[in-house]
Coordinates of C-alpha atoms and ligand atoms in Angstrom, one line a residue:
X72 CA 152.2 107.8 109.4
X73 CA 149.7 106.0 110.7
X74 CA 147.3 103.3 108.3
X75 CA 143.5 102.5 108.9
X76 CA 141.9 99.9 106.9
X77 CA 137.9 100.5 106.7
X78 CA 135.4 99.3 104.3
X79 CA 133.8 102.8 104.0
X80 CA 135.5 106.1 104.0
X81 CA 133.4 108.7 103.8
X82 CA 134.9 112.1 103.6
X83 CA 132.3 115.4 104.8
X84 CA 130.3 115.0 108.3
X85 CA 127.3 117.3 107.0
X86 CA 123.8 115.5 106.7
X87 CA 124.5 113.4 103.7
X88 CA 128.0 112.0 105.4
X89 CA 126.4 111.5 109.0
X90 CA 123.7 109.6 108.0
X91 CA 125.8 107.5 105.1
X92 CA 128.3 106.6 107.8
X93 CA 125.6 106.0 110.6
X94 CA 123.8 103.9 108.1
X95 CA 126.9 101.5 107.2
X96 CA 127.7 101.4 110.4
X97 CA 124.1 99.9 111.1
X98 CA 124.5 97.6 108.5
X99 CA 127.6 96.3 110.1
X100 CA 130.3 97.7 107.2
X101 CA 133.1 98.8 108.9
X102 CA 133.0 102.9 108.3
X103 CA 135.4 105.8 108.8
X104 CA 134.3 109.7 108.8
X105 CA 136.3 112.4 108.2
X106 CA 135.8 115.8 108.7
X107 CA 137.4 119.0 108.6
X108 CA 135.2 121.1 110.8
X109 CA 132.4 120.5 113.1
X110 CA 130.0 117.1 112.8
X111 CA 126.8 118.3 110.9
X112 CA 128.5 120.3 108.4
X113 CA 127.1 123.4 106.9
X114 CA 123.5 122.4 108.1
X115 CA 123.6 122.4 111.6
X116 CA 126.5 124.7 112.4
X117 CA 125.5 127.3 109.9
X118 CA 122.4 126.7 107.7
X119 CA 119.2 125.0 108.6
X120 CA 119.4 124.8 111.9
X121 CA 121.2 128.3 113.3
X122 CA 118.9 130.2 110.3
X123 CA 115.4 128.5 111.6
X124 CA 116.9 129.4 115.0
X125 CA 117.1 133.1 114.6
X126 CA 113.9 133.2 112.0
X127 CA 112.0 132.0 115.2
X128 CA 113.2 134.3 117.4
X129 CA 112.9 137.3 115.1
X130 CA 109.7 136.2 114.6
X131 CA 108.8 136.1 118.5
X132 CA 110.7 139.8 118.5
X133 CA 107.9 140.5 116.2
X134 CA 105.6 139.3 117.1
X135 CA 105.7 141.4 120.3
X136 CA 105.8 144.4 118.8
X137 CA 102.7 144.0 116.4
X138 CA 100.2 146.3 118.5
X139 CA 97.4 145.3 116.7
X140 CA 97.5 141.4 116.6
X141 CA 98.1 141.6 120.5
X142 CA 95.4 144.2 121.0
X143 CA 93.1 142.1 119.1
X144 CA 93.5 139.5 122.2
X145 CA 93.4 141.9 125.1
X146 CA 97.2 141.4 125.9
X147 CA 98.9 144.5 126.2
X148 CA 102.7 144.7 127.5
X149 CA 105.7 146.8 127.8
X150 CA 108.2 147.7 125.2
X151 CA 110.2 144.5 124.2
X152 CA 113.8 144.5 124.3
X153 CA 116.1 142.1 122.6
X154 CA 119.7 141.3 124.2
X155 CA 120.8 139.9 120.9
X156 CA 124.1 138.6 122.3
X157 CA 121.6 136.4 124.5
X158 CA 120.1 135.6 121.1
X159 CA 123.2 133.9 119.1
X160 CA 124.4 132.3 122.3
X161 CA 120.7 130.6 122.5
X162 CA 120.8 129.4 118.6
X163 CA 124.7 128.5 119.5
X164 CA 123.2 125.8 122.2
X165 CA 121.2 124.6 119.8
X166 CA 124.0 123.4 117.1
X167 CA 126.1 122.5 120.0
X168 CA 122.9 119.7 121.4
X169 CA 122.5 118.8 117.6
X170 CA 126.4 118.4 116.8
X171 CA 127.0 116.2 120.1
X172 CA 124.3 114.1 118.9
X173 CA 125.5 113.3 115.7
X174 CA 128.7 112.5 117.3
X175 CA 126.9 110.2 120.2
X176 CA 124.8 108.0 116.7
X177 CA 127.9 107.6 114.8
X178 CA 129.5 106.4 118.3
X179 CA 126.6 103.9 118.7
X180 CA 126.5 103.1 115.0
X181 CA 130.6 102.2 115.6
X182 CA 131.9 104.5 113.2
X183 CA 135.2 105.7 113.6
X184 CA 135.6 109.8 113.7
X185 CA 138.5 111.4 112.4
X186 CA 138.5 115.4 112.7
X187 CA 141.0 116.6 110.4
X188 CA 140.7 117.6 106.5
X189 CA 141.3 114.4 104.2
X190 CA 143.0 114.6 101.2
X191 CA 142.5 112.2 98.4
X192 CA 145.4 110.1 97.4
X193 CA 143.6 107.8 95.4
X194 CA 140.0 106.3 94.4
X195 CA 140.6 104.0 97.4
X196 CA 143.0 105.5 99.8
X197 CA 143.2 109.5 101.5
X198 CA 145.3 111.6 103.7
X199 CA 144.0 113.0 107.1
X200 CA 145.9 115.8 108.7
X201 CA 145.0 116.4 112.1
X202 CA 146.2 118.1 115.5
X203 CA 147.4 113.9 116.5
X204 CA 149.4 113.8 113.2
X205 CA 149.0 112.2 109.6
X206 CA 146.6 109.4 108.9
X207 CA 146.3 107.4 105.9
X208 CA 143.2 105.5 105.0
X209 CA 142.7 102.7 102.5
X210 CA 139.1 101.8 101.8
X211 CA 136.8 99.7 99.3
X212 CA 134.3 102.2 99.1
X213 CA 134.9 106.4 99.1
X214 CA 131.9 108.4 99.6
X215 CA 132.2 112.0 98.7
X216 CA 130.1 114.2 100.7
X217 CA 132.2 117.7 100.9
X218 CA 128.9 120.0 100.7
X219 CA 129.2 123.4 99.3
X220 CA 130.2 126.9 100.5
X221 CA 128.4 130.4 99.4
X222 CA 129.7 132.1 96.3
X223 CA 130.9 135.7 96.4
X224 CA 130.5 138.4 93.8
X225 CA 133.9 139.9 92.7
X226 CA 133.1 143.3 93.1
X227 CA 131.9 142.3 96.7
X228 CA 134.4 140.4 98.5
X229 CA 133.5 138.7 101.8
X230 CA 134.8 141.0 104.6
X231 CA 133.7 142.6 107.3
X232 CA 130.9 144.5 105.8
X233 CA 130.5 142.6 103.1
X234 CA 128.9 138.6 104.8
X235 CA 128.6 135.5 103.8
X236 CA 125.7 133.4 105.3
X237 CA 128.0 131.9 107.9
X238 CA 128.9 135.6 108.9
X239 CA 125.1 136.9 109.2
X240 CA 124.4 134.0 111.4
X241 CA 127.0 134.9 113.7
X242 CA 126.5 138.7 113.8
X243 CA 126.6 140.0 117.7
X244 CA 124.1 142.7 116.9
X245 CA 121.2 143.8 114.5
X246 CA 123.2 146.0 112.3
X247 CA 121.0 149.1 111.8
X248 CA 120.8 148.8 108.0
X249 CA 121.2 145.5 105.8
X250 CA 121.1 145.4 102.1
X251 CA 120.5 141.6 100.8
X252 CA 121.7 140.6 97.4
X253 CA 119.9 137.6 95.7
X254 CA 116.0 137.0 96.6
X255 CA 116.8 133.4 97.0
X256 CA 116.4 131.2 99.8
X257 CA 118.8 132.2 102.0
X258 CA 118.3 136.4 100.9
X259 CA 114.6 136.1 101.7
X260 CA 114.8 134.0 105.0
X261 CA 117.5 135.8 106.4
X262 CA 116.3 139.3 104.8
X263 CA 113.1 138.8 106.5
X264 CA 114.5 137.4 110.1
X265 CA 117.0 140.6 110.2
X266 CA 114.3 142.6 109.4
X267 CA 111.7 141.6 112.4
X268 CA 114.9 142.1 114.5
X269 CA 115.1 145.7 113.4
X270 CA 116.9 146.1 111.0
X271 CA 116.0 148.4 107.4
X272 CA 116.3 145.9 105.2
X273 CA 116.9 146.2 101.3
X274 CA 116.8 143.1 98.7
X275 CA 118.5 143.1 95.1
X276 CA 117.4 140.2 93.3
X277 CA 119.1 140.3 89.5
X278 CA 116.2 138.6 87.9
X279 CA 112.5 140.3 87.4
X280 CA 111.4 138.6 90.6
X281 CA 111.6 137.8 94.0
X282 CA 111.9 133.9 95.2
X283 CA 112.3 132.9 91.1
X284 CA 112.3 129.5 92.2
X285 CA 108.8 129.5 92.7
X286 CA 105.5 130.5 90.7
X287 CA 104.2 134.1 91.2
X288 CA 101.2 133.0 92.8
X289 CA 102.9 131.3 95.8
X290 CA 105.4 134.1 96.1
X291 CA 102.7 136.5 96.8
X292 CA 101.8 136.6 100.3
X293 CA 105.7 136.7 100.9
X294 CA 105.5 139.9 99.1
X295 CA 102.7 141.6 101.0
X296 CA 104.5 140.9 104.2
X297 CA 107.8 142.6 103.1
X298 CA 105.9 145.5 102.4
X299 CA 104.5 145.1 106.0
X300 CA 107.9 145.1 107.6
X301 CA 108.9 148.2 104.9
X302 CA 111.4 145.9 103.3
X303 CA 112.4 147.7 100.5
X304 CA 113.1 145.9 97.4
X305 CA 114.7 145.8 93.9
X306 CA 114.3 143.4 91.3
X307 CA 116.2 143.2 87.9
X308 CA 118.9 145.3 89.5
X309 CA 122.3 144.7 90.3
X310 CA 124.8 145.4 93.0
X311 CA 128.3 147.0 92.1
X312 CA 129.9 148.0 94.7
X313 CA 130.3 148.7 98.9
X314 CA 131.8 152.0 100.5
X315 CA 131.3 153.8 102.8
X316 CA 127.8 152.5 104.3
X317 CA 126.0 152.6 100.5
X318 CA 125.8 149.8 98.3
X319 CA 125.5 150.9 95.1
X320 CA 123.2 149.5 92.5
X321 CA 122.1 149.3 88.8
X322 CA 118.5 149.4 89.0
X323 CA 116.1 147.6 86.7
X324 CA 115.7 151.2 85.0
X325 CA 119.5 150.9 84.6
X326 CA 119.8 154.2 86.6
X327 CA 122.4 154.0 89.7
X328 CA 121.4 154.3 93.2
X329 CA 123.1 154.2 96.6
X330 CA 121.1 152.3 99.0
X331 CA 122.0 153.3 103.0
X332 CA 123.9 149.5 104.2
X333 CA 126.4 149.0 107.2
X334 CA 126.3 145.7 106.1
X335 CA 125.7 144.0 102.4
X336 CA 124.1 140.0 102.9
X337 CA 125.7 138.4 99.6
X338 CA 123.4 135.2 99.5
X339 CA 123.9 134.2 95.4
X340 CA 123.9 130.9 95.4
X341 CA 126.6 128.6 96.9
X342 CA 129.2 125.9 94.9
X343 CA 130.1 122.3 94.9
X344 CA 133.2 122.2 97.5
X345 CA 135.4 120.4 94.8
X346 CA 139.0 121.7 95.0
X347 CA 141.5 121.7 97.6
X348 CA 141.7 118.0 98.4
X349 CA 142.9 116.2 95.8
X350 CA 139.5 115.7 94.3
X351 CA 141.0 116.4 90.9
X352 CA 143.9 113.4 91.1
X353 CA 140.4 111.6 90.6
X354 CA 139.3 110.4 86.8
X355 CA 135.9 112.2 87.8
X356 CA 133.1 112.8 85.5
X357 CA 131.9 116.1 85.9
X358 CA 128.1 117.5 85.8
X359 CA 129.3 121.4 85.3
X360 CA 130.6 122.0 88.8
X361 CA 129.2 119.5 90.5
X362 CA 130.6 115.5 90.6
X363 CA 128.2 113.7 87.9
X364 CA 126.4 110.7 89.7
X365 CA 123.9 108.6 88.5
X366 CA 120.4 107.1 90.1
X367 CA 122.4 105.3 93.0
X368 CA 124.6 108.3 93.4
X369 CA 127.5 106.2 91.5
X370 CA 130.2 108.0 90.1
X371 CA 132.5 107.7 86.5
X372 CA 135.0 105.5 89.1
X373 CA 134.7 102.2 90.2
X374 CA 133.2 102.2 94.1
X375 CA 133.6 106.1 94.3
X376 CA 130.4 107.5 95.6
X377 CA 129.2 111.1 95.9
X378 CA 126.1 112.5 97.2
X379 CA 124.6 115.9 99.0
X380 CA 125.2 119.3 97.6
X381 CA 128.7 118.9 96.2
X382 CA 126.5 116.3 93.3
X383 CA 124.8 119.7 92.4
X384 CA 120.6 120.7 92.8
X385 CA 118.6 120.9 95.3
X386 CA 121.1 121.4 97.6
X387 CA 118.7 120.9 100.7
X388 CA 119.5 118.1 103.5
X389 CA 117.1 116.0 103.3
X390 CA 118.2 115.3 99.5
X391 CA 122.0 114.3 101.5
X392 CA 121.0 112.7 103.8
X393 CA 118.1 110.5 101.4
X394 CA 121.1 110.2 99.5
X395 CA 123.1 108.8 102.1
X396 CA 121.2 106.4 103.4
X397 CA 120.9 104.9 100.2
X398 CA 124.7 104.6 99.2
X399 CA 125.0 102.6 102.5
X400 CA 122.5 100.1 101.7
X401 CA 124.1 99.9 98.4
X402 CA 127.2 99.4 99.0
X403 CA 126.0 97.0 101.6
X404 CA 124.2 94.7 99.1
X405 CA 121.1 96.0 98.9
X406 CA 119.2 97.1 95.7
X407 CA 118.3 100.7 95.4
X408 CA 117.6 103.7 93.4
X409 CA 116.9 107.2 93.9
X410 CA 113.4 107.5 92.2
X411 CA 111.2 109.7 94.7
X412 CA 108.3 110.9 93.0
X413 CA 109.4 114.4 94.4
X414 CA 112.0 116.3 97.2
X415 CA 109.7 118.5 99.2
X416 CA 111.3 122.4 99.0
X417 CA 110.6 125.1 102.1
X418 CA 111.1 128.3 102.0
X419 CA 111.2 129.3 105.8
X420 CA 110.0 132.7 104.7
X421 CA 106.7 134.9 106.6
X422 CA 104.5 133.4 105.3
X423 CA 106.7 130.1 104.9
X424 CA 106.3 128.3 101.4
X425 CA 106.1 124.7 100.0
X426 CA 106.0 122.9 97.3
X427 CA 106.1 119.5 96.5
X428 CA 106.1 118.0 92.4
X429 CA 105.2 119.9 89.6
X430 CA 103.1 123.4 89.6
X431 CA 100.0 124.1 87.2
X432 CA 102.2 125.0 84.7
X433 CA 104.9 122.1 85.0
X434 CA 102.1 119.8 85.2
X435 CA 100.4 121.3 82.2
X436 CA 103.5 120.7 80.3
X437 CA 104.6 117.4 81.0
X438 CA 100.4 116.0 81.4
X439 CA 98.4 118.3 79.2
X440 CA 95.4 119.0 80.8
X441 CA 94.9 119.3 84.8
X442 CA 92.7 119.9 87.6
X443 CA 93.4 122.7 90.2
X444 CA 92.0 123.4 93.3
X445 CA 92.8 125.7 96.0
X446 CA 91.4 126.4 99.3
X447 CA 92.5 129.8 101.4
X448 CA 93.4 129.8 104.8
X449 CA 91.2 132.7 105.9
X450 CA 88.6 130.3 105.6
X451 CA 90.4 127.8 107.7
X452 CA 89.4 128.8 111.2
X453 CA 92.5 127.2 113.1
X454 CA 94.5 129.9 110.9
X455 CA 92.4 132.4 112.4
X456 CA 92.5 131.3 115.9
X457 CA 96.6 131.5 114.6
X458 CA 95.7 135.1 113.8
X459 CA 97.6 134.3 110.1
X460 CA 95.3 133.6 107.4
X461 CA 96.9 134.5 104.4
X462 CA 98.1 132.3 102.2
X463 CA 96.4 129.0 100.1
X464 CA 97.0 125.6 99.6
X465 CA 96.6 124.5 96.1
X466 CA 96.4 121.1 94.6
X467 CA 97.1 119.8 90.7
X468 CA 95.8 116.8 89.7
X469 CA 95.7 114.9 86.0
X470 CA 92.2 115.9 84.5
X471 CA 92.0 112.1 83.3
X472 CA 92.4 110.1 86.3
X473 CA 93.0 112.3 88.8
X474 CA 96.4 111.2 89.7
X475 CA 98.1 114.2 92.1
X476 CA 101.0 116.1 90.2
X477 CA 102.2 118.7 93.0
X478 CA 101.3 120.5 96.1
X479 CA 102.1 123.6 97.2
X480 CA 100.9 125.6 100.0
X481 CA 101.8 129.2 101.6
X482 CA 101.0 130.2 104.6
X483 CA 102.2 130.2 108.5
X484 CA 103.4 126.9 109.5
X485 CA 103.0 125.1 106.6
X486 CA 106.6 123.4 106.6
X487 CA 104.6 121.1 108.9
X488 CA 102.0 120.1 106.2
X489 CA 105.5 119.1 103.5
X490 CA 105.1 115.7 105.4
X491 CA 101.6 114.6 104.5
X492 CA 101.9 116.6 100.7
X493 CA 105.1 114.5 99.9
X494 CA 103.6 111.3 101.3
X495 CA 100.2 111.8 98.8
X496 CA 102.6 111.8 96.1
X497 CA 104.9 109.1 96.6
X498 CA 102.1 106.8 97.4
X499 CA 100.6 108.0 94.1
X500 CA 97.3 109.4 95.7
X501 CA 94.3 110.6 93.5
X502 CA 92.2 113.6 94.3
X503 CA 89.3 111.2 95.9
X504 CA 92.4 109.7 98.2
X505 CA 92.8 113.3 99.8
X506 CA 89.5 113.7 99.9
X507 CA 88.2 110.4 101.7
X508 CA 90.6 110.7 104.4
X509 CA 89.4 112.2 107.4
X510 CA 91.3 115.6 108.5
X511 CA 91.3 116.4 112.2
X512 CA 89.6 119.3 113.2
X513 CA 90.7 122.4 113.6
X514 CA 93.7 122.1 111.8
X515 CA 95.6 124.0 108.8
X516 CA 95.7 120.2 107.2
X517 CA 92.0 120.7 106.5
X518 CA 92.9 123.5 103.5
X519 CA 94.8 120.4 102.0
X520 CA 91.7 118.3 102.4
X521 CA 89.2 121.1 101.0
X522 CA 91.6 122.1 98.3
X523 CA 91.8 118.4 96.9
X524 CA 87.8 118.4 97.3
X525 CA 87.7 122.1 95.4
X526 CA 90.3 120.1 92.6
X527 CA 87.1 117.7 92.3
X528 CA 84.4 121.0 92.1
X529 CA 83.0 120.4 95.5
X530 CA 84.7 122.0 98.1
X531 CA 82.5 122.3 101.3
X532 CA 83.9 125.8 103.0
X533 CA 84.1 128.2 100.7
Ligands
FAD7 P1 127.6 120.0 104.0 O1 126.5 120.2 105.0 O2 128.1 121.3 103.4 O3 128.8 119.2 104.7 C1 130.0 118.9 104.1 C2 131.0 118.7 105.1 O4 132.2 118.2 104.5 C3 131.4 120.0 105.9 O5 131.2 119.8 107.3 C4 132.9 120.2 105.5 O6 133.7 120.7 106.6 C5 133.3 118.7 105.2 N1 134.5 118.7 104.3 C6 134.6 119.2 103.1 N2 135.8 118.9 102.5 C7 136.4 118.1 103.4 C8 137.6 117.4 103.5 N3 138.5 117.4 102.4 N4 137.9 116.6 104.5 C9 137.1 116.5 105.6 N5 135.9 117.1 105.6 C10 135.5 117.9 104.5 N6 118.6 122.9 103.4 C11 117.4 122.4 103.8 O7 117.1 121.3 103.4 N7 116.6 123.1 104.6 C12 117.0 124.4 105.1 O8 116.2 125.0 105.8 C13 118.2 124.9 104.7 N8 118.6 126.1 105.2 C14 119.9 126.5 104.9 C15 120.3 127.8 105.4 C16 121.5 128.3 105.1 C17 121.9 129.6 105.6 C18 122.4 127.5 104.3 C19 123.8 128.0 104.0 C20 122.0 126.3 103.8 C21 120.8 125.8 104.1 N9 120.3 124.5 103.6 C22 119.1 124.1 103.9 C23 121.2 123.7 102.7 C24 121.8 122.6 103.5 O9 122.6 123.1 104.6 C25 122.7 121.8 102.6 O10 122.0 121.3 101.5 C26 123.3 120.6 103.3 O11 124.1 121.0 104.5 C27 124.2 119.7 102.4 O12 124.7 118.6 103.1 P2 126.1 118.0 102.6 O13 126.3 116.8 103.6 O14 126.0 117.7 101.2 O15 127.2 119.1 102.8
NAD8 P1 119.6 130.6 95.6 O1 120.0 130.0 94.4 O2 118.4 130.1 96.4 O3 119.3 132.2 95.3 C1 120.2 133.0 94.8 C2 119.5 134.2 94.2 O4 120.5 135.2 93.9 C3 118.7 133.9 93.0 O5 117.4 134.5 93.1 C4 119.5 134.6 91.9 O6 118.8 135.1 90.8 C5 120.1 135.8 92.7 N1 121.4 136.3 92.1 C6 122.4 135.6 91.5 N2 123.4 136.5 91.2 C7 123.0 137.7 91.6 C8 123.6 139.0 91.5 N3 124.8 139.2 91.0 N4 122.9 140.1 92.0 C9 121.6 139.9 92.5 N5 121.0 138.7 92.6 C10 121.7 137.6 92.2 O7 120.9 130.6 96.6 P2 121.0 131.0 98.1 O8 119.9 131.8 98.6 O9 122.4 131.5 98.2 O10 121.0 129.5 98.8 C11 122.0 128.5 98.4 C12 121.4 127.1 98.5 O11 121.2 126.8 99.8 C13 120.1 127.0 97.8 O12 120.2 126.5 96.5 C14 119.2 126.1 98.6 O13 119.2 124.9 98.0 C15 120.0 126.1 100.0 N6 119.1 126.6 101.0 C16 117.9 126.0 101.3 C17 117.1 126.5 102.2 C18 115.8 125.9 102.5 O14 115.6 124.7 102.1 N7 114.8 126.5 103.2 C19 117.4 127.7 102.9 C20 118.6 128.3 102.6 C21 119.5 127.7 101.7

């Protein structure tokens, strides 16, 4: 067997891996990655990046066959039609550019790749097995970054009917009817994508509400638009069973009903990738599930680091790879905590959602009293010349100083807007910050500039 030596091992070449290992290799540590399947782990080859793939071009699909918004601009055209084989082998270039890359920076960061799964031996030492035979590594520093996988109900087994995430993304056709189970993220987002392409979509969310992650309010413009693509939908209800094209269900009213699906989406959630690789030979304080870490992403053992989605929620990249980047400086010297004031979440729904730091109610909570000001978009003429104006953004602010608490903002395109929302809070902005800075013109930005100035009782277009 061969033996490397390495200052860093990190095992898992998702987003928190890449960037932890490009980082240390910046820093001049000497780093080794491992991983099992293809650079960019669940993110690139089939989360973020394939979903946001396909929601864009469902959405163009769409967009093409909404008769009125096109009239409503003197363009008139034929019949669209989709070659959705064309489809999956454009969002397949896509991770291929992205995975390359990250293969290319951890080159020029000289980091040693190793493709092969990596079994722990030890806090300090692992196992690779690859096609070019057994490796074993012996580092100072371990960084566990093994990510997640979805989680599947036992009366609906992953098959070939019965898909995970990974196997919606990689469908060759539209199937002609899709039920979704769970409203969450990866339910709604996909449910609506496979929708646009044609699809009759149903969605069976087990709690009372769609998108529970997020406050009624926000979720409402989501809503509408389901009903606009006749997604059909079922909340409190649960799914029991697949056969024979029907899914059948327990509805809220706790009657059964057999809803028409050639395919069932099972999108409940996804768990900490933990067993399988010797994880447990590790004295490992757990956190439920998920490896316990503390504010430098530490773990119970001695120069054992974790980070990403296998340390638990959010599971969202940019948490990973934040994560990452700081375990490298760490480990290379450097003093650092994760203490962000907040993690931006998306939902890359129609209309797409954001929120950044606590809503009215969280705010009220943890602050007492609070200042709330909203500003719609159909008074926000570049959503208009967008021909999507429904949705808000909405500001909370302390009542006392005006310190801002959270953002959030729904609407089309507003993922772009997470940027300058996240920045207001970490630099601890007040409600006069927002307001004195100058917007550009015409831009969806101005809602956040006229909901902070509403916050303050003055807003000046509306
Ligand atoms: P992962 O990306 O899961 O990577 C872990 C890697 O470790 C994998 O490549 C795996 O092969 C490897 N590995 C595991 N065990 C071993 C071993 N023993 N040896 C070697 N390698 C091993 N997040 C967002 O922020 N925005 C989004 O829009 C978004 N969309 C998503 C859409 C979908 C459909 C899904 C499923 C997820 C989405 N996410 C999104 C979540 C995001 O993908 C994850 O939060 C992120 O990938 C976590 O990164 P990670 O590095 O912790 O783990
Ligand atoms: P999720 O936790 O977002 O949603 C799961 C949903 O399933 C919940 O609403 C839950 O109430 C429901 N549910 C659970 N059991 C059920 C059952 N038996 N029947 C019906 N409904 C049930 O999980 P997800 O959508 O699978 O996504 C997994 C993770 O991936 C998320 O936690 C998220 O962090 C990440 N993700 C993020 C993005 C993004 O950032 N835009 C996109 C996709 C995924």
């Amino acid at each position: 067997m061969n033996e490397l030596r390495c200052k860093v091992l990190v095992i898992g070449g998702g987003p928190g891996g890449y960037v932890a290992a490009i980082r240390a290799g910046q820093l001049g540590l000497d780093t080794i990655l491992v991983e099992a399947g293809r650079l960019g782990g669940t993110c690139l080859n089939v989360g973020c990046i394939p979903s946001k793939a396909l929601i864009h071009a469902a959405g163009a699909a769409h967009g093409l066959r909404a008769p009125r918004a096109l009239d409503a601009i003197g363009l008139s055209i034929g019949p669209p039609k989709l070659d959705y084989a064309r489809t999956i082998a454009w969002k397949d270039s896509i991770v291929t550019r992205l995975t390359n890359g990250v293969g290319v920076l951890l080159k020029k960061a000289k980091v040693r790749t190793l493709l092969g799964t990596a079994t722990i031996v030890d806090g300090k030492t692992a196992t690779v097995s690859a096609d070019t035979g057994e490796t074993r590594i012996v580092a100072e520093h371990l960084v566990l970054a093994t990510g997640s996988e979805p989680v599947e109900l036992p009366t609906l087994k992953f098959g070939v009917d019965i898909l995970s995430s990974t196997d919606a993304l990689a469908l060759t056709e539209v199937p002609q009817s899709l039920a979704v189970v769970g409203a969450g993220y990866i339910g709604m987002e996909l449910g609506i994508a496979f929708a646009k392409l044609g699809a009759k979509v149903t969605i069976v969310e087990a709690l009372p509400k769609l998108l529970p992650l997020y406050d009624p309010e926000l979720t409402q413009p989501v809503v509408r638009r389901l009903a606009d693509l006749s997604v059909e939908t079922l909340v409190g209800a649960r799914a029991i069973a697949h056969d024979n094209g029907a899914l059948s269900v327990a509805a809220a009213d706790r009657k059964e009903r057999a809803i028409g699906a050639d395919k069932v989406l099972v999108a409940v959630g996804r768990r900490a990738r933990t067993s399988g690789f010797g994880l447990e030979t590790l004295d490992l304080t757990m956190s439920g599930a998920f490896v316990r870490i503390d504010a430098t992403c530490a773990t119970s053992m001695r120069n054992v680091w974790a980070i990403g989605d296998v340390t638990g929620e959010p599971m969202l990249a940019h948490r990973a790879m934040a994560q990452g980047e700081m375990v490298a400086e760490i480990i290379a010297g450097g003093k650092r905590a994760f203490d962000h004031v907040a993690i931006p979440a998306i939902c890359f729904t129609d209309p797409e959602i954001v929120a950044v730091g606590l809503s009215p109610n969280g705010a009220k909570a943890a602050h007492g009293e609070v200042r709330v000001g909203h500003f719609p978009f159909r008074a926000n003429g570049r959503a208009m010349t967008l021909q999507d104006d429904d949705g808000f953004v909405r500001v909370v602010a302390r009542a006392d100083n005006h310190v801002v608490l959270g953002i959030q903002a729904v609407g089309a395109g507003v993922s772009e807007l997470s940027a300058a929302f996240s920045l207001a809070l970490e630099m601890g902005a007040r409600l006069e910050d927002i307001a004195l800075t100058i917007h550009a013109h015409p831009t969806l930005s101005e809602a956040f500039h006229e909901s902070a100035l509403a916050a303050l009782g003055h807003p000046l277009h509306i």
